[in-house]
C-alpha positions as MATLAB code, in Angstrom:
seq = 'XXXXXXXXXXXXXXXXXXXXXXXXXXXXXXXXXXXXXXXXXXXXXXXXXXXXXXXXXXXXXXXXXXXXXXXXXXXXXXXXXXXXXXXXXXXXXXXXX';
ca = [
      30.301   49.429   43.557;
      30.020   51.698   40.661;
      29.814   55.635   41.633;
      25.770   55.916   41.828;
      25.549   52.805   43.868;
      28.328   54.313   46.372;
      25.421   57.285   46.742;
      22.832   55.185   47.190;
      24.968   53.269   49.662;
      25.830   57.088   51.443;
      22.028   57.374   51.912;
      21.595   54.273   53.427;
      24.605   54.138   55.400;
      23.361   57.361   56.887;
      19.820   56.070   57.160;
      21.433   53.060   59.149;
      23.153   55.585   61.623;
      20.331   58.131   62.342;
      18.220   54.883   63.195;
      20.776   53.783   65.370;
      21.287   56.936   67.164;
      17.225   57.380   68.003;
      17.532   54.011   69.420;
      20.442   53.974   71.270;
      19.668   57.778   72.490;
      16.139   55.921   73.884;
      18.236   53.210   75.782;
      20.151   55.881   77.887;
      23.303   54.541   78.377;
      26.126   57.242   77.021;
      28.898   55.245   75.524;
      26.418   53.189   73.730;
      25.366   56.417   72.025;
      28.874   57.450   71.200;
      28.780   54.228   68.694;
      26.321   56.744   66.439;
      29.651   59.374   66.174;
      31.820   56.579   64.584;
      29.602   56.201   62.458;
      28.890   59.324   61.707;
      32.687   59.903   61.176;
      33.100   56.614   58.788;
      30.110   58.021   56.806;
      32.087   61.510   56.651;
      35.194   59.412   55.067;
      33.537   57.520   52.406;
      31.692   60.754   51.481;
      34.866   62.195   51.116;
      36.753   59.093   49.326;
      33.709   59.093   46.827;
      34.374   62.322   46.344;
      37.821   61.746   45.696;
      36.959   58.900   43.027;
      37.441   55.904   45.672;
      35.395   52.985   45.932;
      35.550   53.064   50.137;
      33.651   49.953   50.330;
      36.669   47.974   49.012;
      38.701   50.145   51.875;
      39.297   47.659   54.459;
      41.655   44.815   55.657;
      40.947   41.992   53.390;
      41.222   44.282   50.745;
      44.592   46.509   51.795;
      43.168   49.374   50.304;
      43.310   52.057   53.337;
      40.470   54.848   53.810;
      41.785   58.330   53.589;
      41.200   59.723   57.173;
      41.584   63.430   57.195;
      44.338   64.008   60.575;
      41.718   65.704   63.109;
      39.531   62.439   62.003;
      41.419   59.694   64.096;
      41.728   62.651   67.551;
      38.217   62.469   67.156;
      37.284   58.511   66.575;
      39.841   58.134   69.327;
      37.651   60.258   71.947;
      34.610   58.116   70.714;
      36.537   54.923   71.597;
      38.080   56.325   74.866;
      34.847   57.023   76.072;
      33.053   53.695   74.887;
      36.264   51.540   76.094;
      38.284   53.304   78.565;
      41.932   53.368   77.582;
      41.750   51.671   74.258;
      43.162   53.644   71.818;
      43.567   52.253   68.610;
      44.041   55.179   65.762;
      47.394   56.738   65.706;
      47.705   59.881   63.545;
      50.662   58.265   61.557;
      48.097   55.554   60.733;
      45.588   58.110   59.545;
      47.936   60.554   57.501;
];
């Protein structure tokens, strides 16, 4: 994607998750809800990646191209993930440096 189709992406993306989280919110079941933070959180890396110049849609696996992660970033995708799966860390802060 070229830079104003990463905004336009941004806006959707965040569209997408504020959907998701009136929904889920309506369902009542907490970790199900917590699925709206890590998304929240991506969104708050590719804002910042675009900012930096990267294209973060090409920042995945098949790719190899990593998405900067800001160090507080992974303590707090971790506590979304320890609370949706119980024990199942997956971020270390090595990984996200």
């Amino acid at each position: 994607m070229d830079a104003n189709e990463r905004l336009v992406a941004l806006a959707r993306m965040q569209d997408a998750s504020d959907a998701f989280y009136r929904s889920a919110v309506s369902i009542g079941n907490h970790p199900f809800i917590e699925f709206a933070g890590l998304m929240n959180e991506y969104i708050t890396a590719c804002r910042a990646a675009h900012r930096d110049g990267i294209d973060f849609t090409q920042c995945n696996v098949h790719n190899g191209q990593t998405l900067p992660l800001h160090p507080v970033m992974s303590d707090y995708i971790n506590e979304k993930l320890e609370c949706i799966f119980t024990g199942a860390k997956v971020l270390s802060a090595a990984a996200a440096a």
